[in-house]
Amino acid sequence: MRRSVIDILDLSVTELDELIKTAVDIARHPKKYAKKCAGKKIATLFFEPSTRTRLSFEAAMLELGGSVIGFSDAKNSSVSKGESIADTAKVISCYADIIAMRHPLEGAPIVAARNASIPVINAGDGGHCHPTQTLADLLTIWREKGTFNNLTVGFCGDLKYGRTVHSLIAALNRYTGIKIVLISPEELKLPYYVKRDMQLHNVPYTETDDLEKALSSLDVLYMTRVQQERFDDVEEYNRLKDCYILTEEKMKLAKRDMSVLHPLPRVNEISVAIDNDERACYFKQVLNGKYMRMALILKLLSAKNPVDEIDYVKRCELIDSTDMVCTNPKCITKVEQELPHSFKLVDKQENVKRCMYCEKKYK
Ligand code: NCD
């Protein structure tokens, strides 16, 4: 098994600093990196629709002089014939040097990483996490603000299903003086496990449904779309889809140097008129994402030694039990053949156990 990145905490703060340094250098001197991955292949395994993330990985590898294989639709893969993630990972390990994988089921990239003999990068698993979007977000914040400390960051929209929000909060928890403002309707509030992590890191947060009131305190505003594909109830989606729209009028309430981030795709959350506002950073974020993915690919491909377990699993105290079953219908344990359910003891004080794959609380 090789070093993989399943969630953002698989990278230490020092490693994030190094990745940012490399990404900034790539942006300045792209020619220096143009052949660094010559002869190497990335397999982009996208079991869920995506344009920007997949193309970002592919552009990243091509700009490093490597090449790309893969698929952009599960229908075009053997999974449609019933192949397991474990088998897919073993097979792809014979063809490529590194995998970037997106999957609608939460925890799928963990199964891939435990079975592949090449590094696996999680390119988004269900509503769980999305570490490389966080790399894009972090580089953007770094370039705009020059620091990660003492910032008030607002997250607005679908905080329940927005995996990019979960990963960015996990990353920010490790810096000092961070304050978080959670702006969402009741139905789309941040999952408890993400809030609990903030509490454990002593990161103060407030919750509101009022974007206008929150705006003046923010250094960074992270807008998100309502994640239509994660809703079981279409009517609920229709009722919530336009819950927040950032307009020029509202931007007048914000600080003159507040940065507006959005992982994209934008549906209706930010008026196009704001694209010309100096504070709009979402298209810069796309470019930053490519540089950070280049830096990450370089890092993982140059890691020499095999590992006995992926960092994501190493960090957990695991409880394996045949009696305990994860109840999340979107968890990979629901479909993967003979995958034992496994739980991590996340909070000894409160005896809280969460599924190792999807982080759903065991009840
Ligand atoms: C995000 C995702 O896939 O979670 N997009 C992305 O990676 N560029 C956000 C989203 O789809 O809303």
GROMACS .gro file of C-alpha atoms and ligand atoms in nm:
model
  375
    1MET     CA    1   0.000   0.000   0.000
    2ARG     CA    2   0.120   0.353  -0.079
    3ARG     CA    3   0.059   0.684   0.093
    4SER     CA    4  -0.291   0.809   0.001
    5VAL     CA    5  -0.501   1.113   0.080
    6ILE     CA    6  -0.852   1.029   0.193
    7ASP     CA    7  -0.928   1.332   0.403
    8ILE     CA    8  -0.754   1.660   0.461
    9LEU     CA    9  -0.622   1.549   0.801
   10ASP     CA   10  -0.404   1.295   0.621
   11LEU     CA   11  -0.182   1.595   0.552
   12SER     CA   12  -0.009   1.765   0.844
   13VAL     CA   13  -0.001   2.143   0.872
   14THR     CA   14   0.368   2.132   0.774
   15GLU     CA   15   0.284   1.926   0.466
   16LEU     CA   16   0.010   2.174   0.373
   17ASP     CA   17   0.266   2.454   0.398
   18GLU     CA   18   0.500   2.257   0.171
   19LEU     CA   19   0.223   2.192  -0.082
   20ILE     CA   20   0.136   2.562  -0.087
   21LYS     CA   21   0.502   2.648  -0.140
   22THR     CA   22   0.528   2.402  -0.429
   23ALA     CA   23   0.199   2.521  -0.581
   24VAL     CA   24   0.311   2.884  -0.571
   25ASP     CA   25   0.639   2.784  -0.735
   26ILE     CA   26   0.452   2.586  -1.004
   27ALA     CA   27   0.237   2.893  -1.075
   28ARG     CA   28   0.553   3.106  -1.114
   29HIS     CA   29   0.774   2.859  -1.301
   30PRO     CA   30   0.548   2.610  -1.484
   31LYS     CA   31   0.828   2.506  -1.725
   32LYS     CA   32   1.036   2.373  -1.437
   33TYR     CA   33   0.763   2.115  -1.370
   34ALA     CA   34   0.667   2.030  -1.728
   35LYS     CA   35   0.844   1.691  -1.731
   36LYS     CA   36   0.839   1.595  -1.363
   37CYS     CA   37   0.586   1.316  -1.420
   38ALA     CA   38   0.699   1.203  -1.766
   39GLY     CA   39   0.611   0.836  -1.810
   40LYS     CA   40   0.360   0.839  -1.521
   41LYS     CA   41  -0.013   0.784  -1.552
   42ILE     CA   42  -0.303   0.902  -1.342
   43ALA     CA   43  -0.628   0.704  -1.349
   44THR     CA   44  -0.930   0.925  -1.291
   45LEU     CA   45  -1.207   0.696  -1.170
   46PHE     CA   46  -1.519   0.909  -1.155
   47PHE     CA   47  -1.823   0.710  -1.048
   48GLU     CA   48  -2.018   1.033  -1.009
   49PRO     CA   49  -2.054   1.323  -1.255
   50SER     CA   50  -1.790   1.591  -1.235
   51THR     CA   51  -1.632   1.822  -1.482
   52ARG     CA   52  -1.405   2.057  -1.298
   53THR     CA   53  -1.250   1.819  -1.047
   54ARG     CA   54  -1.182   1.549  -1.303
   55LEU     CA   55  -1.048   1.792  -1.562
   56SER     CA   56  -0.844   1.963  -1.293
   57PHE     CA   57  -0.670   1.633  -1.207
   58GLU     CA   58  -0.621   1.556  -1.575
   59ALA     CA   59  -0.486   1.902  -1.655
   60ALA     CA   60  -0.259   1.877  -1.350
   61MET     CA   61  -0.107   1.548  -1.465
   62LEU     CA   62  -0.072   1.665  -1.827
   63GLU     CA   63   0.106   1.981  -1.715
   64LEU     CA   64   0.348   1.763  -1.521
   65GLY     CA   65   0.426   1.575  -1.842
   66GLY     CA   66   0.232   1.262  -1.745
   67SER     CA   67  -0.069   1.101  -1.906
   68VAL     CA   68  -0.424   1.018  -1.815
   69ILE     CA   69  -0.653   0.714  -1.830
   70GLY     CA   70  -0.993   0.662  -1.670
   71PHE     CA   71  -1.366   0.705  -1.697
   72SER     CA   72  -1.613   0.978  -1.616
   73ASP     CA   73  -1.924   0.772  -1.571
   74ALA     CA   74  -1.977   0.453  -1.370
   75LYS     CA   75  -2.184   0.318  -1.660
   76ASN     CA   76  -1.864   0.294  -1.861
   77SER     CA   77  -1.685   0.084  -1.600
   78SER     CA   78  -1.705  -0.276  -1.483
   79VAL     CA   79  -1.880  -0.152  -1.171
   80SER     CA   80  -2.195  -0.156  -1.382
   81LYS     CA   81  -2.127  -0.531  -1.408
   82GLY     CA   82  -2.107  -0.551  -1.029
   83GLU     CA   83  -1.732  -0.523  -0.971
   84SER     CA   84  -1.630  -0.425  -0.619
   85ILE     CA   85  -1.423  -0.119  -0.535
   86ALA     CA   86  -1.151  -0.345  -0.393
   87ASP     CA   87  -1.117  -0.536  -0.721
   88THR     CA   88  -1.131  -0.216  -0.928
   89ALA     CA   89  -0.845  -0.074  -0.717
   90LYS     CA   90  -0.633  -0.387  -0.761
   91VAL     CA   91  -0.689  -0.390  -1.137
   92ILE     CA   92  -0.616  -0.019  -1.188
   93SER     CA   93  -0.295  -0.059  -0.984
   94CYS     CA   94  -0.165  -0.268  -1.277
   95TYR     CA   95  -0.229   0.013  -1.526
   96ALA     CA   96  -0.156   0.343  -1.355
   97ASP     CA   97   0.077   0.508  -1.102
   98ILE     CA   98  -0.183   0.702  -0.904
   99ILE     CA   99  -0.563   0.710  -0.873
  100ALA     CA  100  -0.800   1.004  -0.828
  101MET     CA  101  -1.140   0.868  -0.734
  102ARG     CA  102  -1.484   1.019  -0.693
  103HIS     CA  103  -1.770   0.805  -0.568
  104PRO     CA  104  -2.128   0.870  -0.454
  105LEU     CA  105  -2.090   0.627  -0.163
  106GLU     CA  106  -1.919   0.755   0.148
  107GLY     CA  107  -1.596   0.579   0.236
  108ALA     CA  108  -1.543   0.423  -0.109
  109PRO     CA  109  -1.194   0.579  -0.149
  110ILE     CA  110  -1.087   0.422   0.182
  111VAL     CA  111  -1.166   0.079   0.043
  112ALA     CA  112  -0.977   0.167  -0.276
  113ALA     CA  113  -0.671   0.289  -0.084
  114ARG     CA  114  -0.660  -0.023   0.132
  115ASN     CA  115  -0.659  -0.244  -0.175
  116ALA     CA  116  -0.450  -0.050  -0.426
  117SER     CA  117  -0.074  -0.074  -0.451
  118ILE     CA  118  -0.058   0.286  -0.579
  119PRO     CA  119  -0.159   0.613  -0.406
  120VAL     CA  120  -0.531   0.696  -0.402
  121ILE     CA  121  -0.663   1.051  -0.382
  122ASN     CA  122  -1.019   1.104  -0.269
  123ALA     CA  123  -1.179   1.337  -0.523
  124GLY     CA  124  -1.507   1.350  -0.326
  125ASP     CA  125  -1.707   1.071  -0.161
  126GLY     CA  126  -2.081   1.133  -0.129
  127GLY     CA  127  -2.157   1.403   0.125
  128HIS     CA  128  -1.851   1.307   0.328
  129CYS     CA  129  -1.534   1.490   0.230
  130HIS     CA  130  -1.337   1.642  -0.056
  131PRO     CA  131  -0.976   1.707   0.047
  132THR     CA  132  -0.840   1.837  -0.282
  133GLN     CA  133  -1.108   2.104  -0.303
  134THR     CA  134  -0.984   2.206   0.039
  135LEU     CA  135  -0.633   2.235  -0.102
  136ALA     CA  136  -0.773   2.474  -0.364
  137ASP     CA  137  -0.958   2.668  -0.094
  138LEU     CA  138  -0.651   2.690   0.129
  139LEU     CA  139  -0.423   2.818  -0.147
  140THR     CA  140  -0.687   3.077  -0.235
  141ILE     CA  141  -0.716   3.195   0.126
  142TRP     CA  142  -0.337   3.200   0.153
  143ARG     CA  143  -0.293   3.407  -0.162
  144GLU     CA  144  -0.572   3.649  -0.065
  145LYS     CA  145  -0.510   3.684   0.307
  146GLY     CA  146  -0.146   3.575   0.355
  147THR     CA  147  -0.240   3.375   0.666
  148PHE     CA  148  -0.476   3.112   0.804
  149ASN     CA  149  -0.477   3.255   1.154
  150ASN     CA  150  -0.720   3.502   1.311
  151LEU     CA  151  -0.975   3.483   1.030
  152THR     CA  152  -1.353   3.483   1.062
  153VAL     CA  153  -1.484   3.246   0.799
  154GLY     CA  154  -1.853   3.222   0.707
  155PHE     CA  155  -1.998   2.912   0.541
  156CYS     CA  156  -2.330   2.969   0.367
  157GLY     CA  157  -2.581   2.735   0.203
  158ASP     CA  158  -2.594   2.357   0.216
  159LEU     CA  159  -2.375   2.281   0.515
  160LYS     CA  160  -2.536   1.941   0.564
  161TYR     CA  161  -2.440   1.777   0.235
  162GLY     CA  162  -2.163   2.015   0.128
  163ARG     CA  163  -1.857   1.791   0.158
  164THR     CA  164  -1.623   2.077   0.069
  165VAL     CA  165  -1.747   2.261   0.378
  166HIS     CA  166  -1.676   1.961   0.603
  167SER     CA  167  -1.321   1.927   0.474
  168LEU     CA  168  -1.236   2.298   0.490
  169ILE     CA  169  -1.360   2.326   0.848
  170ALA     CA  170  -1.148   2.022   0.945
  171ALA     CA  171  -0.846   2.198   0.794
  172LEU     CA  172  -0.914   2.535   0.958
  173ASN     CA  173  -0.961   2.377   1.303
  174ARG     CA  174  -0.584   2.338   1.319
  175TYR     CA  175  -0.502   2.709   1.297
  176THR     CA  176  -0.523   2.969   1.573
  177GLY     CA  177  -0.773   3.248   1.621
  178ILE     CA  178  -1.018   3.104   1.366
  179LYS     CA  179  -1.386   3.189   1.412
  180ILE     CA  180  -1.656   3.014   1.212
  181VAL     CA  181  -2.000   3.149   1.123
  182LEU     CA  182  -2.243   2.883   0.995
  183ILE     CA  183  -2.519   3.030   0.779
  184SER     CA  184  -2.789   2.786   0.667
  185PRO     CA  185  -3.157   2.707   0.694
  186GLU     CA  186  -3.252   2.466   0.972
  187GLU     CA  187  -3.281   2.171   0.728
  188LEU     CA  188  -2.926   2.216   0.595
  189LYS     CA  189  -2.731   2.263   0.915
  190LEU     CA  190  -2.378   2.128   0.955
  191PRO     CA  191  -2.361   1.762   1.073
  192TYR     CA  192  -2.294   1.722   1.442
  193TYR     CA  193  -1.963   1.538   1.395
  194VAL     CA  194  -1.814   1.839   1.215
  195LYS     CA  195  -1.935   2.069   1.494
  196ARG     CA  196  -1.800   1.834   1.759
  197ASP     CA  197  -1.457   1.853   1.594
  198MET     CA  198  -1.470   2.233   1.618
  199GLN     CA  199  -1.559   2.203   1.986
  200LEU     CA  200  -1.272   1.963   2.050
  201HIS     CA  201  -1.034   2.213   1.886
  202ASN     CA  202  -1.185   2.506   2.079
  203VAL     CA  203  -1.283   2.680   1.758
  204PRO     CA  204  -1.570   2.917   1.838
  205TYR     CA  205  -1.867   2.902   1.602
  206THR     CA  206  -2.209   3.058   1.573
  207GLU     CA  207  -2.511   2.941   1.374
  208THR     CA  208  -2.759   3.167   1.199
  209ASP     CA  209  -2.995   3.165   0.904
  210ASP     CA  210  -2.936   3.535   0.835
  211LEU     CA  211  -2.666   3.598   0.574
  212GLU     CA  212  -2.715   3.975   0.575
  213LYS     CA  213  -2.657   4.005   0.946
  214ALA     CA  214  -2.350   3.782   0.938
  215LEU     CA  215  -2.178   3.953   0.644
  216SER     CA  216  -2.008   4.246   0.815
  217SER     CA  217  -1.803   4.024   1.047
  218LEU     CA  218  -1.651   3.800   0.779
  219ASP     CA  219  -1.300   3.792   0.631
  220VAL     CA  220  -1.392   3.503   0.403
  221LEU     CA  221  -1.736   3.398   0.279
  222TYR     CA  222  -1.761   3.041   0.147
  223MET     CA  223  -2.079   3.009  -0.059
  224THR     CA  224  -2.214   2.667  -0.160
  225ARG     CA  225  -2.489   2.533  -0.380
  226VAL     CA  226  -2.773   2.321  -0.243
  227GLN     CA  227  -2.666   1.966  -0.331
  228GLN     CA  228  -2.964   1.849  -0.534
  229GLU     CA  229  -2.828   1.498  -0.590
  230ARG     CA  230  -2.818   1.420  -0.217
  231PHE     CA  231  -3.187   1.493  -0.154
  232ASP     CA  232  -3.437   1.208  -0.132
  233ASP     CA  233  -3.726   1.454  -0.142
  234VAL     CA  234  -3.750   1.670  -0.459
  235GLU     CA  235  -4.000   1.908  -0.300
  236GLU     CA  236  -3.767   1.978  -0.014
  237TYR     CA  237  -3.491   2.055  -0.264
  238ASN     CA  238  -3.717   2.294  -0.458
  239ARG     CA  239  -3.814   2.471  -0.139
  240LEU     CA  240  -3.452   2.518  -0.029
  241LYS     CA  241  -3.261   2.560  -0.354
  242ASP     CA  242  -3.263   2.940  -0.363
  243CYS     CA  243  -3.234   2.995   0.011
  244TYR     CA  244  -2.935   3.229  -0.030
  245ILE     CA  245  -2.838   3.448  -0.321
  246LEU     CA  246  -2.542   3.678  -0.279
  247THR     CA  247  -2.621   4.002  -0.461
  248GLU     CA  248  -2.437   4.331  -0.519
  249GLU     CA  249  -2.671   4.487  -0.264
  250LYS     CA  250  -2.567   4.236   0.004
  251MET     CA  251  -2.198   4.277  -0.084
  252LYS     CA  252  -2.229   4.639   0.031
  253LEU     CA  253  -2.270   4.504   0.384
  254ALA     CA  254  -1.942   4.312   0.367
  255LYS     CA  255  -1.587   4.421   0.447
  256ARG     CA  256  -1.406   4.582   0.156
  257ASP     CA  257  -1.149   4.303   0.160
  258MET     CA  258  -1.376   4.007   0.229
  259SER     CA  259  -1.295   3.719  -0.007
  260VAL     CA  260  -1.584   3.530  -0.166
  261LEU     CA  261  -1.506   3.164  -0.233
  262HIS     CA  262  -1.726   2.898  -0.393
  263PRO     CA  263  -1.616   2.547  -0.494
  264LEU     CA  264  -1.836   2.570  -0.808
  265PRO     CA  265  -2.051   2.475  -0.989
  266ARG     CA  266  -2.254   2.785  -0.910
  267VAL     CA  267  -2.624   2.734  -0.962
  268ASN     CA  268  -2.786   3.054  -0.845
  269GLU     CA  269  -2.612   3.139  -0.518
  270ILE     CA  270  -2.396   3.425  -0.643
  271SER     CA  271  -2.524   3.690  -0.877
  272VAL     CA  272  -2.306   3.704  -1.191
  273ALA     CA  273  -2.274   4.079  -1.135
  274ILE     CA  274  -2.038   3.996  -0.846
  275ASP     CA  275  -1.790   3.827  -1.080
  276ASN     CA  276  -1.643   4.170  -1.152
  277ASP     CA  277  -1.611   4.256  -0.783
  278GLU     CA  278  -1.246   4.237  -0.669
  279ARG     CA  279  -1.360   4.026  -0.376
  280ALA     CA  280  -1.483   3.742  -0.600
  281CYS     CA  281  -1.220   3.467  -0.582
  282TYR     CA  282  -1.403   3.163  -0.719
  283PHE     CA  283  -1.242   3.155  -1.059
  284LYS     CA  284  -0.896   3.207  -0.909
  285GLN     CA  285  -0.985   2.913  -0.683
  286VAL     CA  286  -1.022   2.688  -0.990
  287LEU     CA  287  -0.671   2.770  -1.106
  288ASN     CA  288  -0.536   2.729  -0.753
  289GLY     CA  289  -0.699   2.385  -0.745
  290LYS     CA  290  -0.497   2.275  -1.045
  291TYR     CA  291  -0.169   2.396  -0.892
  292MET     CA  292  -0.241   2.224  -0.562
  293ARG     CA  293  -0.335   1.898  -0.736
  294MET     CA  294  -0.005   1.917  -0.927
  295ALA     CA  295   0.179   1.964  -0.598
  296LEU     CA  296  -0.009   1.674  -0.439
  297ILE     CA  297   0.050   1.436  -0.730
  298LEU     CA  298   0.422   1.519  -0.717
  299LYS     CA  299   0.432   1.461  -0.344
  300LEU     CA  300   0.251   1.127  -0.348
  301LEU     CA  301   0.446   0.994  -0.645
  302SER     CA  302   0.776   1.078  -0.480
  303ALA     CA  303   0.686   0.906  -0.151
  304LYS     CA  304   0.921   0.607  -0.166
  305ASN     CA  305   0.823   0.368   0.111
  306PRO     CA  306   0.512   0.152   0.117
  307VAL     CA  307   0.288   0.199   0.421
  308ASP     CA  308   0.122  -0.071   0.629
  309GLU     CA  309  -0.200   0.126   0.669
  310ILE     CA  310  -0.341   0.450   0.527
  311ASP     CA  311  -0.319   0.755   0.755
  312TYR     CA  312  -0.697   0.789   0.767
  313VAL     CA  313  -0.727   0.446   0.931
  314LYS     CA  314  -0.408   0.480   1.138
  315ARG     CA  315  -0.555   0.784   1.316
  316CYS     CA  316  -0.858   0.589   1.444
  317GLU     CA  317  -0.896   0.356   1.736
  318LEU     CA  318  -1.098   0.087   1.561
  319ILE     CA  319  -1.367  -0.140   1.694
  320ASP     CA  320  -1.456  -0.432   1.468
  321SER     CA  321  -1.773  -0.608   1.558
  322THR     CA  322  -2.006  -0.828   1.364
  323ASP     CA  323  -2.298  -0.704   1.578
  324MET     CA  324  -2.250  -0.337   1.490
  325VAL     CA  325  -2.383  -0.224   1.152
  326CYS     CA  326  -2.367   0.121   0.992
  327THR     CA  327  -2.718   0.253   0.925
  328ASN     CA  328  -2.624   0.514   0.662
  329PRO     CA  329  -2.776   0.402   0.329
  330LYS     CA  330  -2.503   0.601   0.149
  331CYS     CA  331  -2.217   0.418   0.320
  332ILE     CA  332  -1.987   0.196   0.113
  333THR     CA  333  -2.045  -0.089   0.364
  334LYS     CA  334  -2.395  -0.118   0.214
  335VAL     CA  335  -2.271  -0.251  -0.119
  336GLU     CA  336  -1.907  -0.361  -0.103
  337GLN     CA  337  -1.871  -0.737  -0.094
  338GLU     CA  338  -1.770  -0.883   0.245
  339LEU     CA  339  -1.654  -0.550   0.382
  340PRO     CA  340  -1.656  -0.576   0.761
  341HIS     CA  341  -1.830  -0.288   0.938
  342SER     CA  342  -1.577  -0.104   1.145
  343PHE     CA  343  -1.620   0.181   1.389
  344LYS     CA  344  -1.384   0.439   1.531
  345LEU     CA  345  -1.400   0.550   1.889
  346VAL     CA  346  -1.395   0.928   1.835
  347ASP     CA  347  -1.493   1.054   2.175
  348LYS     CA  348  -1.385   0.843   2.471
  349GLN     CA  349  -1.553   1.077   2.719
  350GLU     CA  350  -1.893   1.044   2.555
  351ASN     CA  351  -1.825   0.691   2.422
  352VAL     CA  352  -1.914   0.801   2.070
  353LYS     CA  353  -1.844   0.559   1.789
  354ARG     CA  354  -1.859   0.654   1.425
  355CYS     CA  355  -1.849   0.441   1.114
  356MET     CA  356  -1.490   0.428   0.992
  357TYR     CA  357  -1.605   0.480   0.634
  358CYS     CA  358  -1.878   0.743   0.640
  359GLU     CA  359  -1.846   0.887   0.996
  360LYS     CA  360  -2.214   0.830   1.072
  361LYS     CA  361  -2.266   0.797   1.446
  362TYR     CA  362  -2.333   0.446   1.574
  363LYS     CA  363  -2.658   0.436   1.767
  364NCD     C1  364  -1.792   2.050  -0.526
  364NCD     C2  365  -1.817   1.902  -0.505
  364NCD     O1  366  -1.805   1.824  -0.598
  364NCD     O2  367  -1.846   1.867  -0.392
  364NCD     N1  368  -1.748   2.082  -0.654
  364NCD     C3  369  -1.620   2.065  -0.691
  364NCD     O3  370  -1.548   1.982  -0.646
  364NCD     N2  371  -1.573   2.152  -0.777
  364NCD     C4  372  -1.909   2.132  -0.487
  364NCD     C5  373  -2.039   2.104  -0.551
  364NCD     O4  374  -2.055   2.012  -0.631
  364NCD     O5  375  -2.132   2.178  -0.519
   0.00000   0.00000   0.00000
